[in-house]
């Protein structure tokens, strides 16, 4: 499931892609990635591990300098969100009734 950060990042990629007038296939060929990979990036289903393919994508789509900065900012945020462990993976809390068993008292020492 896409994080909100990935969806926000993807919205900018999709806008750049649409504005370029190029198909996913044409862009994928220029970027040396598969069409399905590029489609996942633009839908927020995946965030690239590195910024380089995102920068190439933005440049091929004709992004301005300000747009390149914004793409980089959104990628950093989306990448950080992708790396965050899911909330459900937290360590389970110790049950309140999990009290260690009482250790029996030691036998009295023998007196000589």
Short mmCIF file of C-alpha atoms in Angstrom, two decimals:
data_model
loop_
_atom_site.label_atom_id
_atom_site.label_comp_id
_atom_site.label_asym_id
_atom_site.label_seq_id
_atom_site.Cartn_x
_atom_site.Cartn_y
_atom_site.Cartn_z
CA UNK A 1 0.00 0.00 0.00
CA UNK A 2 1.34 3.42 -0.95
CA UNK A 3 2.20 5.86 1.80
CA UNK A 4 0.75 9.38 1.65
CA UNK A 5 4.29 10.63 1.01
CA UNK A 6 4.67 8.30 -1.97
CA UNK A 7 1.32 9.44 -3.38
CA UNK A 8 2.40 13.09 -3.05
CA UNK A 9 5.71 12.30 -4.77
CA UNK A 10 3.94 10.36 -7.52
CA UNK A 11 1.52 13.22 -8.19
CA UNK A 12 4.42 15.43 -9.23
CA UNK A 13 5.94 12.70 -11.40
CA UNK A 14 2.57 12.11 -13.08
CA UNK A 15 2.17 15.84 -13.70
CA UNK A 16 5.61 16.02 -15.31
CA UNK A 17 4.87 12.92 -17.39
CA UNK A 18 1.51 14.27 -18.59
CA UNK A 19 3.00 17.66 -19.40
CA UNK A 20 5.77 16.05 -21.44
CA UNK A 21 3.22 14.49 -23.79
CA UNK A 22 5.26 11.29 -23.89
CA UNK A 23 3.94 7.81 -23.22
CA UNK A 24 5.22 5.56 -20.45
CA UNK A 25 6.83 3.39 -23.13
CA UNK A 26 8.77 6.25 -24.72
CA UNK A 27 9.91 7.60 -21.35
CA UNK A 28 10.86 4.12 -20.12
CA UNK A 29 13.00 3.59 -23.22
CA UNK A 30 14.83 6.89 -22.70
CA UNK A 31 15.39 6.09 -19.02
CA UNK A 32 16.36 2.43 -19.47
CA UNK A 33 13.70 1.17 -17.07
CA UNK A 34 10.66 -0.99 -17.73
CA UNK A 35 7.34 0.61 -18.56
CA UNK A 36 5.73 -1.09 -15.56
CA UNK A 37 8.41 0.27 -13.20
CA UNK A 38 7.86 3.79 -14.46
CA UNK A 39 4.11 3.33 -14.12
CA UNK A 40 4.53 2.18 -10.48
CA UNK A 41 6.61 5.29 -9.73
CA UNK A 42 3.95 7.58 -11.22
CA UNK A 43 1.12 5.84 -9.34
CA UNK A 44 2.87 5.87 -5.96
CA UNK A 45 3.07 2.08 -5.82
CA UNK A 46 6.89 2.22 -5.65
CA UNK A 47 9.56 4.75 -4.69
CA UNK A 48 12.98 4.35 -6.34
CA UNK A 49 15.85 3.41 -4.02
CA UNK A 50 18.04 6.09 -5.59
CA UNK A 51 17.33 9.61 -6.82
CA UNK A 52 19.26 9.29 -10.10
CA UNK A 53 16.44 7.70 -12.14
CA UNK A 54 13.99 10.26 -10.76
CA UNK A 55 16.28 13.12 -11.78
CA UNK A 56 16.68 11.66 -15.29
CA UNK A 57 12.90 11.26 -15.54
CA UNK A 58 12.30 14.87 -14.49
CA UNK A 59 14.90 16.19 -16.94
CA UNK A 60 13.53 14.14 -19.85
CA UNK A 61 10.07 15.51 -19.00
CA UNK A 62 11.40 19.08 -19.16
CA UNK A 63 11.30 19.97 -15.46
CA UNK A 64 12.49 23.45 -14.51
CA UNK A 65 15.19 24.03 -11.91
CA UNK A 66 12.58 24.73 -9.24
CA UNK A 67 10.70 21.57 -10.20
CA UNK A 68 13.90 19.52 -9.93
CA UNK A 69 14.38 20.82 -6.39
CA UNK A 70 10.76 19.96 -5.53
CA UNK A 71 11.08 16.48 -7.07
CA UNK A 72 14.19 15.89 -4.96
CA UNK A 73 12.47 17.13 -1.79
CA UNK A 74 9.44 14.92 -2.35
CA UNK A 75 11.65 11.92 -3.16
CA UNK A 76 13.58 12.37 0.12
CA UNK A 77 10.32 12.47 2.10
CA UNK A 78 8.80 9.49 0.24
CA UNK A 79 12.01 7.47 0.56
CA UNK A 80 12.17 8.13 4.30
CA UNK A 81 8.54 7.04 4.67
CA UNK A 82 9.25 3.88 2.66
CA UNK A 83 12.14 2.99 4.97
CA UNK A 84 10.11 3.49 8.15
CA UNK A 85 9.04 0.20 9.71
CA UNK A 86 5.29 -0.33 9.78
CA UNK A 87 3.59 0.58 13.05
CA UNK A 88 2.45 -3.03 13.55
CA UNK A 89 6.02 -4.31 13.71
CA UNK A 90 6.63 -2.87 17.17
CA UNK A 91 7.83 -5.35 19.76
CA UNK A 92 4.95 -6.86 21.72
CA UNK A 93 4.53 -5.54 25.23
CA UNK A 94 5.13 -7.91 28.13
CA UNK A 95 1.86 -9.22 29.51
CA UNK A 96 1.09 -7.76 32.95
CA UNK A 97 0.67 -11.22 34.47
CA UNK A 98 4.06 -12.36 33.28
CA UNK A 99 5.72 -12.25 36.68
CA UNK A 100 8.76 -14.44 37.23
CA UNK A 101 8.18 -17.44 39.45
CA UNK A 102 9.34 -17.03 43.04
CA UNK A 103 12.71 -18.57 43.67
CA UNK A 104 12.58 -20.91 46.71
CA UNK A 105 14.60 -19.81 49.71
CA UNK A 106 17.96 -21.47 50.03
CA UNK A 107 18.28 -24.22 52.63
CA UNK A 108 19.85 -22.98 55.87
CA UNK A 109 23.56 -23.45 55.97
CA UNK A 110 24.83 -26.28 58.16
CA UNK A 111 26.44 -25.02 61.37
CA UNK A 112 29.68 -26.85 62.29
#
